Tab-separated table of C-alpha atoms in Angstrom:
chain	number	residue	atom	x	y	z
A	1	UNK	CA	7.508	91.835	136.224
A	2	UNK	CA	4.140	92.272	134.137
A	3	UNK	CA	3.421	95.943	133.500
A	4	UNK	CA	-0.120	96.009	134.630
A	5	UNK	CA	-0.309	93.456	138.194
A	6	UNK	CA	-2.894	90.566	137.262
A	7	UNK	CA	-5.179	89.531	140.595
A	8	UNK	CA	-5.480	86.248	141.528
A	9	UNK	CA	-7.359	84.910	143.734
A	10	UNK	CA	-6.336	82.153	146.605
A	11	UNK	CA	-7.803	79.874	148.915
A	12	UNK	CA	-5.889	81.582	151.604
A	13	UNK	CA	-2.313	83.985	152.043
A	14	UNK	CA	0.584	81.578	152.393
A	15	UNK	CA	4.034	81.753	152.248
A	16	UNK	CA	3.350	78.450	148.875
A	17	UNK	CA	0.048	78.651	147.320
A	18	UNK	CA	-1.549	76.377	144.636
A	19	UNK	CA	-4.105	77.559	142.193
A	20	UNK	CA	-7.387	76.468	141.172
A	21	UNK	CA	-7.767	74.918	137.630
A	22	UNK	CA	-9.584	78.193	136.579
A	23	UNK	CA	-6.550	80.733	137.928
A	24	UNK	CA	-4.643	78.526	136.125
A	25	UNK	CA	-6.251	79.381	132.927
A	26	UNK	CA	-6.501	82.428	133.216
A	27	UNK	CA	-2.883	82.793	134.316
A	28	UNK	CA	-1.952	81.289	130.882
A	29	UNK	CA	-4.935	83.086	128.885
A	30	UNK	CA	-3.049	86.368	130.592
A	31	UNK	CA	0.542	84.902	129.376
A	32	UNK	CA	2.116	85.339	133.141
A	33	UNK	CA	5.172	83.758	133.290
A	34	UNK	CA	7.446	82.007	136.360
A	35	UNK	CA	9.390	85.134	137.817
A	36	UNK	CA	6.979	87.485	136.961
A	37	UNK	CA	4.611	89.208	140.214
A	38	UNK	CA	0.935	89.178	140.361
A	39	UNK	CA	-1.365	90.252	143.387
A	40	UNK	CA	-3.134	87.500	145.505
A	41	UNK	CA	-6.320	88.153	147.631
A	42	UNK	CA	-8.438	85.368	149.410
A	43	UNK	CA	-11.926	87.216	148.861
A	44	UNK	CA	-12.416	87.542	152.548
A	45	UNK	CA	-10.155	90.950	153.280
A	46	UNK	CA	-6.498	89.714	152.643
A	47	UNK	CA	-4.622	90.641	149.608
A	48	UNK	CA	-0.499	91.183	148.944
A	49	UNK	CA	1.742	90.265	145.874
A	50	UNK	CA	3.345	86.969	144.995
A	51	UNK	CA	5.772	85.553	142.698
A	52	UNK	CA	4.542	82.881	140.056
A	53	UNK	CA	7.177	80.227	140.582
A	54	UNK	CA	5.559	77.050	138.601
A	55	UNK	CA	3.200	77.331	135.996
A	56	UNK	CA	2.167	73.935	133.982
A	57	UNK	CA	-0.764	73.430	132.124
A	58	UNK	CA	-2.634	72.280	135.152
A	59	UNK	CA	-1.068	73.581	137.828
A	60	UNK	CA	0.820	76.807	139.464
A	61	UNK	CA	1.952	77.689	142.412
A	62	UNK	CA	3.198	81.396	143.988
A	63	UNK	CA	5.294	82.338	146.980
A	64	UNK	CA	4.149	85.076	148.827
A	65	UNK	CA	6.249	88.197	148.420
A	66	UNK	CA	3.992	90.770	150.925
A	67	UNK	CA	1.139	91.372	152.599
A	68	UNK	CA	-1.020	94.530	151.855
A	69	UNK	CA	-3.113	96.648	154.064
A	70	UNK	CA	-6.279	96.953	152.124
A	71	UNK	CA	-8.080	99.674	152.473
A	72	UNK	CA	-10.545	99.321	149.870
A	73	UNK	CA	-13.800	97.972	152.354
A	74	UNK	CA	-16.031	99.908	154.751
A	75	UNK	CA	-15.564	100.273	158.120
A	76	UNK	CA	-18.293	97.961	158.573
A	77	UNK	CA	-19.944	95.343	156.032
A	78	UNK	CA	-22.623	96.635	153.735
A	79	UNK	CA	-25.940	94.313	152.921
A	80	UNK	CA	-27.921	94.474	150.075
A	81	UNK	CA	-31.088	93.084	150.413
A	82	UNK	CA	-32.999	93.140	147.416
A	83	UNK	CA	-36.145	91.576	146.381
A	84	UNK	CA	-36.318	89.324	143.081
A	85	UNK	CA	-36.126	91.270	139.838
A	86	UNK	CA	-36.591	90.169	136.160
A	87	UNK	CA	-34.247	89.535	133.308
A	88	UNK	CA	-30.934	90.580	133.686
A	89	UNK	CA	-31.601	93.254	136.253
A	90	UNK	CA	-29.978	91.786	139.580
A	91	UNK	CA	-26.735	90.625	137.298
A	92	UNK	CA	-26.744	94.426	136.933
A	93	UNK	CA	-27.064	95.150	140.530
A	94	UNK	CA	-24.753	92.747	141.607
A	95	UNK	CA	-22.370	93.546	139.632
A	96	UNK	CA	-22.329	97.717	140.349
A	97	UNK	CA	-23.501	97.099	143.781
A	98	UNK	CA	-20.128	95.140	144.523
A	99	UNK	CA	-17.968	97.818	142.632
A	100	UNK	CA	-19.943	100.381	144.936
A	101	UNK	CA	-18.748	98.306	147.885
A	102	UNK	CA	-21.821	95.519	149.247
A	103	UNK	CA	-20.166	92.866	151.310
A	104	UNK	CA	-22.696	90.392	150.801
A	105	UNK	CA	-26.340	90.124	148.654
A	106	UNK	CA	-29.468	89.097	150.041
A	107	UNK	CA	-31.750	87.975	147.946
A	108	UNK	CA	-35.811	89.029	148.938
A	109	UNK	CA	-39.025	87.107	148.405
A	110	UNK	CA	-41.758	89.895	148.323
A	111	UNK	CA	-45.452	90.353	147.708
A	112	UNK	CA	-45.190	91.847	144.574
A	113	UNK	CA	-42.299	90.410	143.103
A	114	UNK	CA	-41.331	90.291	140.086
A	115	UNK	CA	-40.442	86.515	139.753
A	116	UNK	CA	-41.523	84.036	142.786
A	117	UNK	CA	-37.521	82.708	142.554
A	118	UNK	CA	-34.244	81.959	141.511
A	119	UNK	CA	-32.694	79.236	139.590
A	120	UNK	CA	-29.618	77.348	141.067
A	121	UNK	CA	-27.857	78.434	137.570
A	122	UNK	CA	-28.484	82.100	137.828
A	123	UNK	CA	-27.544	82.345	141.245
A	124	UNK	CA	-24.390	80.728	140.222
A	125	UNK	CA	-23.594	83.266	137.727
A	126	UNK	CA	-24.948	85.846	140.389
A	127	UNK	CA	-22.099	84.460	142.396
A	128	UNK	CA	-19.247	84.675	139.436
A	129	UNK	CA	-20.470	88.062	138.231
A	130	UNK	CA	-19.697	89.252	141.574
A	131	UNK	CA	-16.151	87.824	141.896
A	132	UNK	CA	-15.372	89.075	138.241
A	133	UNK	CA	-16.516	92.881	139.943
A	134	UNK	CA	-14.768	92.528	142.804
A	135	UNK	CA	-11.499	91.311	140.866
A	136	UNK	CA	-11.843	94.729	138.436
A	137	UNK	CA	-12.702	96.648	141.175
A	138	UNK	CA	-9.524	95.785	143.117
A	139	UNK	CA	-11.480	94.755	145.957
A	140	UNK	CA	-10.023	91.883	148.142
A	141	UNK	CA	-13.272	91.203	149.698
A	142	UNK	CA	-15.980	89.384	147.075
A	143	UNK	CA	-19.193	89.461	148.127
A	144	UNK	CA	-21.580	86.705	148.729
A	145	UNK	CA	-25.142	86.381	147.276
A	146	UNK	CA	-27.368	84.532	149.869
A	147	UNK	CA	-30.314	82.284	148.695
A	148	UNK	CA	-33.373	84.351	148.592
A	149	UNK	CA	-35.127	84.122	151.922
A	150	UNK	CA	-39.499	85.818	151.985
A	151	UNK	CA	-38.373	89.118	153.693
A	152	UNK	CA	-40.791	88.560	156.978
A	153	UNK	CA	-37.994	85.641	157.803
A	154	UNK	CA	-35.028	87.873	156.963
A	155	UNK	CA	-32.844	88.629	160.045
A	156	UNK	CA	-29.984	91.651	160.358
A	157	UNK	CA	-27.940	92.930	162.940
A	158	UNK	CA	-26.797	96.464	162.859
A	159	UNK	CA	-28.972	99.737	161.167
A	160	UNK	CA	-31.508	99.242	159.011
A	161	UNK	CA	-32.856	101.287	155.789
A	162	UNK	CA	-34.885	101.277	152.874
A	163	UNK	CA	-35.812	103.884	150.091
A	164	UNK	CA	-39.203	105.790	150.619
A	165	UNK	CA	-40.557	107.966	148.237
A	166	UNK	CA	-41.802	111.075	150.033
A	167	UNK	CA	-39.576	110.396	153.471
A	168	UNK	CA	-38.222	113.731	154.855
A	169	UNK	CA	-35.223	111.587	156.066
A	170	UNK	CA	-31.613	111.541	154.479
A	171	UNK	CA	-29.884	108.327	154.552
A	172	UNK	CA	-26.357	109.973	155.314
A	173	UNK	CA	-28.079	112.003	158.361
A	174	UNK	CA	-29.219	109.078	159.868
A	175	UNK	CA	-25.820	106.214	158.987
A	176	UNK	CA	-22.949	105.624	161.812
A	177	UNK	CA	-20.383	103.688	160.802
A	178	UNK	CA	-20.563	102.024	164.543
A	179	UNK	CA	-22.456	98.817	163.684
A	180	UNK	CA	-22.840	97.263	160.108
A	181	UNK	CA	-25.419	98.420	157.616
A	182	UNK	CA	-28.081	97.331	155.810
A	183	UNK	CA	-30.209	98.452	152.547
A	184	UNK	CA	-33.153	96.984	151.542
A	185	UNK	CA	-34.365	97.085	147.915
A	186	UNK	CA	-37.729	96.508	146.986
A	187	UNK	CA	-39.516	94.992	143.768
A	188	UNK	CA	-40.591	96.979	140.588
A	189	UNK	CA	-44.148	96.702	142.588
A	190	UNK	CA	-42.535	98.540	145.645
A	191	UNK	CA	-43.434	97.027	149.261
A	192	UNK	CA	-46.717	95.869	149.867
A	193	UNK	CA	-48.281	97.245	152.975
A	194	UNK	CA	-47.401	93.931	154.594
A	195	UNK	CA	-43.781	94.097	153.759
A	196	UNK	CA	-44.185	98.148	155.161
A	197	UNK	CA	-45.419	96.429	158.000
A	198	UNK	CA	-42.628	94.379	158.596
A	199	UNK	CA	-40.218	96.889	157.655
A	200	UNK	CA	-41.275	99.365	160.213
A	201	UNK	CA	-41.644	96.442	163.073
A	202	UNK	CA	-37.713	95.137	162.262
A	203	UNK	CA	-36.929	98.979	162.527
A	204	UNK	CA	-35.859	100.192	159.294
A	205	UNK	CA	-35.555	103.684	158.785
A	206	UNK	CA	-37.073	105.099	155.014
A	207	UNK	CA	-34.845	107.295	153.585
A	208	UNK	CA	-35.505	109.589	150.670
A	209	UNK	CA	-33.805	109.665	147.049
A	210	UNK	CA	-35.225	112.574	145.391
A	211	UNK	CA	-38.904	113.139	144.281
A	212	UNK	CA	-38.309	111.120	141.150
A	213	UNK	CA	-39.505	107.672	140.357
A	214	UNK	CA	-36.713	105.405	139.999
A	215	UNK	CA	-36.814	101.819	139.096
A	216	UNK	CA	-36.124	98.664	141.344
A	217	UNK	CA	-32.547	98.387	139.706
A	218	UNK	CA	-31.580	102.072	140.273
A	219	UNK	CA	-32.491	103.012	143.721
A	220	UNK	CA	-30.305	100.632	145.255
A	221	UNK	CA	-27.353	101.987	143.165
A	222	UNK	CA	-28.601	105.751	144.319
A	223	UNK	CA	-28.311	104.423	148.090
A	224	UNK	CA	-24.824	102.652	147.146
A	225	UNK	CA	-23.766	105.644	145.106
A	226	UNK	CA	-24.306	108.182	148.249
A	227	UNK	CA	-22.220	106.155	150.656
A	228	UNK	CA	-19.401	105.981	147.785
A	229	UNK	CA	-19.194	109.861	147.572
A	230	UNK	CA	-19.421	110.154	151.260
A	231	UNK	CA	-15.797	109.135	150.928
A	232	UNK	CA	-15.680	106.081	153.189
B	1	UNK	CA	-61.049	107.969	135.116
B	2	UNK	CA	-58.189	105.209	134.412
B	3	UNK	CA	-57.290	103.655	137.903
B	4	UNK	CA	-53.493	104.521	136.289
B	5	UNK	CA	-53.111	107.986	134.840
B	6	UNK	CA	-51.587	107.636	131.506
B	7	UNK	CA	-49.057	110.042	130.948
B	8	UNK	CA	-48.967	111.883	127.308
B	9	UNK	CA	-46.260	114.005	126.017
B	10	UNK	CA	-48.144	117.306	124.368
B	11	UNK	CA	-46.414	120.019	122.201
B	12	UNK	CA	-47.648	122.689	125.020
B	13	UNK	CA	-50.116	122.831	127.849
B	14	UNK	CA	-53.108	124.671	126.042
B	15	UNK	CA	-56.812	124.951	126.629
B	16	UNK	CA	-57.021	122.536	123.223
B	17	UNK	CA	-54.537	120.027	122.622
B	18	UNK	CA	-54.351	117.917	119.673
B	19	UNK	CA	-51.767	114.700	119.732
B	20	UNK	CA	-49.267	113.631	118.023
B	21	UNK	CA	-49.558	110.641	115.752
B	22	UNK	CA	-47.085	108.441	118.032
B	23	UNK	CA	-49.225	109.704	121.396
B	24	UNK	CA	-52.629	108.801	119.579
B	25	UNK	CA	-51.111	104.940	119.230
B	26	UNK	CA	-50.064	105.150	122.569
B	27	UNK	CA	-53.511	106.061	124.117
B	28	UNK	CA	-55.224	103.374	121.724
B	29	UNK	CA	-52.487	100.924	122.918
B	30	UNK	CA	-52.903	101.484	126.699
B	31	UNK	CA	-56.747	101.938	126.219
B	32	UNK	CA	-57.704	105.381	127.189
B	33	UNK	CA	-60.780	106.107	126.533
B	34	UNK	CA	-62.789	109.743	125.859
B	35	UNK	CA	-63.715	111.205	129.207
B	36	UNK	CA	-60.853	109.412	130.670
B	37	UNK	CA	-58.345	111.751	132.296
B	38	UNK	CA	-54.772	112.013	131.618
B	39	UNK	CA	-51.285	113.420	132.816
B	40	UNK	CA	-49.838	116.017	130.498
B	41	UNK	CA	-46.393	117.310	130.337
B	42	UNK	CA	-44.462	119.236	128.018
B	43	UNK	CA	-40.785	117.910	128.269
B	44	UNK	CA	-39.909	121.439	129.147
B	45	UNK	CA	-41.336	121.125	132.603
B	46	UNK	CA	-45.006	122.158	132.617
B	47	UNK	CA	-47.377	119.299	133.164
B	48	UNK	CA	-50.620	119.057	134.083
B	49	UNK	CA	-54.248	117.024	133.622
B	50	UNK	CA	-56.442	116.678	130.848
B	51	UNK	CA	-59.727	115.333	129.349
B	52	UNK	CA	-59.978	112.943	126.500
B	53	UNK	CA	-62.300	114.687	124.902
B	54	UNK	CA	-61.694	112.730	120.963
B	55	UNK	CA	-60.562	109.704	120.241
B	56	UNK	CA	-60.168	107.989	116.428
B	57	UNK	CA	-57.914	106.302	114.746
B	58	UNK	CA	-55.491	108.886	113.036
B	59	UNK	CA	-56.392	112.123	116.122
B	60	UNK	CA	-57.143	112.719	119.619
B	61	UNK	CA	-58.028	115.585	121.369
B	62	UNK	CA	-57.394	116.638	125.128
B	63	UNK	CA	-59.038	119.378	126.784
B	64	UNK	CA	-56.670	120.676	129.890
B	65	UNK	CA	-57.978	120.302	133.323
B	66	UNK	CA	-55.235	121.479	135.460
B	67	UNK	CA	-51.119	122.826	135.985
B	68	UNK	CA	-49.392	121.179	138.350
B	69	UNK	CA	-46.969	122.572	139.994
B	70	UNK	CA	-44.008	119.993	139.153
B	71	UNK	CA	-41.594	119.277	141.917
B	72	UNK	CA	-39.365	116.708	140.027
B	73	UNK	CA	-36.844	118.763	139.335
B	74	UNK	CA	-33.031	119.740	140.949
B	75	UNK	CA	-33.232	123.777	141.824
B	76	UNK	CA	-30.878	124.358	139.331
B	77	UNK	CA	-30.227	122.542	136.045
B	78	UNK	CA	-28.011	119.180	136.051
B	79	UNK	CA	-25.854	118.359	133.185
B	80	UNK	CA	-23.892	115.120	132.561
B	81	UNK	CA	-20.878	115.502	130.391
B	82	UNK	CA	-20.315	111.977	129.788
B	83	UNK	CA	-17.607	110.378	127.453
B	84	UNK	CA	-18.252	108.120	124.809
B	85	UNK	CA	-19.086	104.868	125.678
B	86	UNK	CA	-19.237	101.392	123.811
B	87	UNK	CA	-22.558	99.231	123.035
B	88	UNK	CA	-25.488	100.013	125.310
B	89	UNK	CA	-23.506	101.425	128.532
B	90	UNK	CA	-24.385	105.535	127.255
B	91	UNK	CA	-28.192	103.758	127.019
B	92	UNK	CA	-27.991	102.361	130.839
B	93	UNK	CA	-26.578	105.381	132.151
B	94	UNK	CA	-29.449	108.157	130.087
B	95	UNK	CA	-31.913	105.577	130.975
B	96	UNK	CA	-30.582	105.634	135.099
B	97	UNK	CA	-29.325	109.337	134.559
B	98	UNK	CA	-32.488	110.789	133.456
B	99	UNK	CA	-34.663	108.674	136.329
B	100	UNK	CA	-31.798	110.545	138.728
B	101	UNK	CA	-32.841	113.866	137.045
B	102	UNK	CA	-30.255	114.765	134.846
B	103	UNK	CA	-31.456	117.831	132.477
B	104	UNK	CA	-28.934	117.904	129.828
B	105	UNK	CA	-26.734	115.317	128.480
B	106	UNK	CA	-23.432	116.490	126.966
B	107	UNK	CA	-21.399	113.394	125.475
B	108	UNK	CA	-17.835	114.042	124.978
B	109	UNK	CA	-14.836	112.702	122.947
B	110	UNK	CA	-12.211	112.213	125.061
B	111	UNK	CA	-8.269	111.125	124.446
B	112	UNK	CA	-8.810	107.533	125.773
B	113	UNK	CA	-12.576	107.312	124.560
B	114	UNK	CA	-13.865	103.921	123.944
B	115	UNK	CA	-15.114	104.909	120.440
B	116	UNK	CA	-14.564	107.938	118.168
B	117	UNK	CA	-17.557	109.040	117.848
B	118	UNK	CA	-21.653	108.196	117.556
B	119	UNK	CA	-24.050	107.802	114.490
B	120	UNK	CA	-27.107	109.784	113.951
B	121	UNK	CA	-29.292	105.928	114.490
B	122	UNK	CA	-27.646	106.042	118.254
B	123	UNK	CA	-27.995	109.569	118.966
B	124	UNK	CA	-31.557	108.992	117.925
B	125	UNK	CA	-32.041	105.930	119.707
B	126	UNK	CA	-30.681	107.856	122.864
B	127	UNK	CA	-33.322	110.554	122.383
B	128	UNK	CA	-36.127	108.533	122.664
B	129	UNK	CA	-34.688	106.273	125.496
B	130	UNK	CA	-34.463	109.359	127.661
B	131	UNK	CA	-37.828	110.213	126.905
B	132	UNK	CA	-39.416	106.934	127.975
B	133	UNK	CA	-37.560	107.248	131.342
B	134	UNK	CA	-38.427	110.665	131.749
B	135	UNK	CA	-41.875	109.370	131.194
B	136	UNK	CA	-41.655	106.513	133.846
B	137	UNK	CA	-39.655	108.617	136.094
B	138	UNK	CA	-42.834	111.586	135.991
B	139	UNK	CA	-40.530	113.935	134.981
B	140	UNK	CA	-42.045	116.787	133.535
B	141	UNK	CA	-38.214	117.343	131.681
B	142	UNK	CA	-37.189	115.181	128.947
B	143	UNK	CA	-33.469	115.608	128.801
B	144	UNK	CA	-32.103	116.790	125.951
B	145	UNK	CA	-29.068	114.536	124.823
B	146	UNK	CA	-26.026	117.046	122.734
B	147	UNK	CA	-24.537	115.329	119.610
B	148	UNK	CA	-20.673	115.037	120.721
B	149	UNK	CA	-18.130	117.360	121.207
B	150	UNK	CA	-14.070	117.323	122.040
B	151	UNK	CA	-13.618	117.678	125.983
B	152	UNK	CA	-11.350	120.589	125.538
B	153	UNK	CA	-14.662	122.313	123.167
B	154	UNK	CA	-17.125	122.100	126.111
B	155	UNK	CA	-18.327	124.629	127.507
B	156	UNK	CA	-20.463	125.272	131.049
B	157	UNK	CA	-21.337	127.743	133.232
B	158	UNK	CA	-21.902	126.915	137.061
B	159	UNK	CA	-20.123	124.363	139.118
B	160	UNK	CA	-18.175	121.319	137.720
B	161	UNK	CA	-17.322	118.233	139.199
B	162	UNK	CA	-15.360	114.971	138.255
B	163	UNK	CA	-15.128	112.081	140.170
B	164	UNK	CA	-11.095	111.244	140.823
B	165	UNK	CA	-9.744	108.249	142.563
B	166	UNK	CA	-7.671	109.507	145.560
B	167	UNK	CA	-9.582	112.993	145.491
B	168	UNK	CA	-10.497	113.939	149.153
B	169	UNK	CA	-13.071	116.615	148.333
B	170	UNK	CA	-16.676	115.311	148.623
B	171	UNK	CA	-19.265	116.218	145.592
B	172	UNK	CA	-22.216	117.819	148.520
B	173	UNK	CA	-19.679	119.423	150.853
B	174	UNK	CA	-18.872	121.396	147.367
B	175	UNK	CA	-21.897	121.707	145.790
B	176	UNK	CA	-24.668	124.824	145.928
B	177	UNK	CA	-27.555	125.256	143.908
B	178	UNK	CA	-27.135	128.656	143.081
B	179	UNK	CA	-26.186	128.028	139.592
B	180	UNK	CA	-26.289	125.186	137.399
B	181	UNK	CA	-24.293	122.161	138.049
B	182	UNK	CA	-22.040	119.603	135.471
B	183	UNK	CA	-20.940	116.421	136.195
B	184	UNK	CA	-18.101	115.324	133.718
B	185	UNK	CA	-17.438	111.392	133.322
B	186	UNK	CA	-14.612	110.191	131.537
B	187	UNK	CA	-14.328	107.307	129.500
B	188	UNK	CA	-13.256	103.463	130.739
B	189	UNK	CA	-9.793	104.394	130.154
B	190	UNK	CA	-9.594	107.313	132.579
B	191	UNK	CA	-9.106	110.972	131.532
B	192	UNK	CA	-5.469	111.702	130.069
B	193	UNK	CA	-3.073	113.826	131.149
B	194	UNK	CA	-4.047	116.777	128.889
B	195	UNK	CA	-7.930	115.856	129.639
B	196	UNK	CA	-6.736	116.291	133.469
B	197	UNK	CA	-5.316	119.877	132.567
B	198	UNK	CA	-8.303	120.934	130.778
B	199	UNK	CA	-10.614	120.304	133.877
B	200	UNK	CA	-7.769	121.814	136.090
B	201	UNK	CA	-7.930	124.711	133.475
B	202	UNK	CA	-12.258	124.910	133.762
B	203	UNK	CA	-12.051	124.973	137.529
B	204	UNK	CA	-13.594	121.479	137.757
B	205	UNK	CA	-13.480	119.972	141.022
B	206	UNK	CA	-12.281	116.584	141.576
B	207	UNK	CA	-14.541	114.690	144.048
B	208	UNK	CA	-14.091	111.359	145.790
B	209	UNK	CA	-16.560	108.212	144.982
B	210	UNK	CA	-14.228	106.022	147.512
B	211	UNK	CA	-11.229	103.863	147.335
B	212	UNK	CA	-12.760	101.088	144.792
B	213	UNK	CA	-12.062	101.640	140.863
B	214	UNK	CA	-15.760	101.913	139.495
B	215	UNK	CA	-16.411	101.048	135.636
B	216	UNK	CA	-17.308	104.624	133.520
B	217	UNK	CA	-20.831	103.603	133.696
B	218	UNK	CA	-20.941	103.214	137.594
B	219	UNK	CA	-19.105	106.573	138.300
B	220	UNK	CA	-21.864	108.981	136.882
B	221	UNK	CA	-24.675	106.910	138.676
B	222	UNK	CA	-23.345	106.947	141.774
B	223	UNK	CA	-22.568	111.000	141.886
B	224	UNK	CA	-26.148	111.297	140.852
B	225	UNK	CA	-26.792	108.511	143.443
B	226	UNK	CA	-25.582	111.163	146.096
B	227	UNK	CA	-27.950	113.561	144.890
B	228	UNK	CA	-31.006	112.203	144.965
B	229	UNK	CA	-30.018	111.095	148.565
B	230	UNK	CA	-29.529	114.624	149.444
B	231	UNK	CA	-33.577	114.745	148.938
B	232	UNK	CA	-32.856	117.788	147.019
C-alpha cells in the first residue's frame, strides 16, 4: 500500500472500474502499482478506496474495496456567481473558491464588466483547474463552472446574497443551512444600478465585509472564507 | 476637483506638505492638476484632504484641507504571522491580506517551510506591494511587513489563533477586540510537531476553517475572510 493514498477519479463507484486515458497517466506518472490502494471519488459526492488490479500503458482497472461517508460538502450546495474578470483572476477564484467549498460556478455578464466573455479554451481550463482543487482539497464533489449567462437572465433557487459596501447586515446572521445558497460576485466596476436593480427584485440580501475596499477577486473569497470558519 | 480623488501618501498631515519624488510622478502620471483636491494619508492612519497648491516637474506642494476621521481600521491591531512561502503566494496573500486589513505582517520560518528564508529584493518588493493595496483598499495603514523570524522567536501580545484541521473551536466565538489579535499560518507542509507545541506553549488557539484541506495561501484569507464578514 502507497504511503500517502493517491485520488482518482471515476466515472462512477463500482465493484470493477476502468480508467480514463488521463488517470491512467497519472497513475503511472505517480508509480502506483497492481496491489497497491488508492481512493476513488466520482466528483458528484461518492468517494471510498480501491485496489489497482491492472495497470497497462493504456489501461487500468480497480476493484472497489469500501465506500466512504464523505463529509467534506455543505449541508446544502454553495453557488458562486461571479461576473467576468480579467487575466488570470477567475482561475484564482475558481480554484480557492472550490478549496473553500463552491459546488458549482456561475459565470456573470454585467454592465461594467471587465471582459464582455469567455473563450471555450479558458473555460476549459476553468473546468480542469477546478477538478485539480477539488482532487488536493480531498473533496469528492468537483464543482462545475456554468457558461456565463447576463445576470438579469440568471435564475437560483434557495437564499440569495451579495457583498455591499456600507450594508449593516452580516452574512452569517442572515444564512440557514435549510435551502441552498448563493453568492454573487460582482465586476472590478461593482454593480451598475441596473444590476442593483435586479439584485434587489430577485431578492438578494447585501451583506457587509468590512469598511475596506476589496477587489472583485477577494470579496468572494471573504464571503467563502466566513462560511469555512463557521465550521460547516 | 478630479471626478476621482487621487490618493497621495504624505510623510505627515501638516498645514504644508511637500511630496515625495515618487508621489510628484504619480500626480503628473494620473494628471492632477494645482487647485485640484486630493486624499492624504499617512500610512500610520491619519488621512485627510488637500489642495494642490504647486505643481513642477521635480516638487509639489499640498496645502491640507481636512482630517478625516478614518474608519478602515479593526478596533484593535491585526497581525498575520505567516510562514514562508514560495514564488508569488506571500505577494497574493499581503496584496489580499492588507485589502482584509491586516496591520502587521510577521513572516516566519517554520520546520516544514517551503523556503529558508527571503532576500532583501523580496522583502522590498513586499513592502511596496502592501502599500499599493493599502492604497486601493483606502486604508489609511500601510502594513508594515517584519523581515523573518524562527516560529519559536515570535513574540505577541493579545489573542492568537491558528487555523487546525479537525479543530472545533470557531475563530469569532473566540475572538474580542480588547487587545490585539495574531493570526499564525503555517507553511504548505503543515506545522510540525514541535511547531504544534510551541503554539500549545503561546496559548494559541486552534480554530476550525472546515473539513476541506485548504492550500497555505487560502487558510490566512479565509480567517481574515471571517472578519471582514463580522462588519467589524
Amino acid at each position: 500500500m502507497a504511503r500517502h493514498q493517491h485520488r482518482v477519479r471515476v466515472e462512477a463507484l463500482a465493484a470493477q472500474m476502468a480508467l480514463s486515458a488521463a488517470e491512467v497517466k497519472h497513475l503511472q506518472v505517480m508509480r502506483v502499482r497492481p496491489g497497491d490502494t488508492v481512493q476513488v471519488f466520482d466528483g458528484r459526492g461518492a468517494a471510498g478506496e480501491a485496489e489497482l488490479t491492472h495497470l497497462d500503458p493504456f489501461a487500468a482497472t480497480l476493484r472497489l474495496l469500501s465506500r466512504t461517508e464523505t463529509s467534506s460538502e455543505y449541508p446544502q450546495p454553495v453557488t458562486l456567481a461571479i461576473a467576468l474578470l480579467k487575466g488570470d483572476k477567475l482561475s484564482d477564484v475558481v480554484r480557492a473558491g472550490t478549496e473553500l467549498g463552491v459546488a458549482h460556478f456561475q459565470l456573470l455578464q454585467t454592465r461594467y464588466a471587465d471582459v464582455p466573455d469567455i473563450g471555450d479554451n479558458k473555460l476549459t481550463r476553468l473546468r480542469r483547474i477546478a477538478e485539480e482543487a477539488a482532487k488536493q482539497s480531498q473533496r469528492s464533489v468537483v464543482p462545475e463552472i456554468a457558461s456565463p449567462v447576463p445576470l438579469a437572465q440568471f435564475r437560483s433557487e434557495g437564499q440569495l446574497f451579495y457583498a455591499h459596501p456600507g450594508s449593516p447586515a452580516r452574512l452569517l446572521d442572515h444564512l440557514t443551512w435549510l435551502s441552498p445558497l448563493t453568492l454573487i460576485s460582482g465586476p472590478e466596476g461593482g454593480f451598475s444600478p441596473e444590476d442593483l436593480g435586479w439584485l434587489g427584485h430577485a431578492g438578494a440580501v447585501p451583506v457587509t465585509l468590512g469598511p475596506r475596499i476589496l477587489r472583485a477577486e477577494t470579496a468572494p473569497l471573504a464571503l467563502l472564507g466566513a462560511l469555512a470558519a463557521s465550521g460547516v
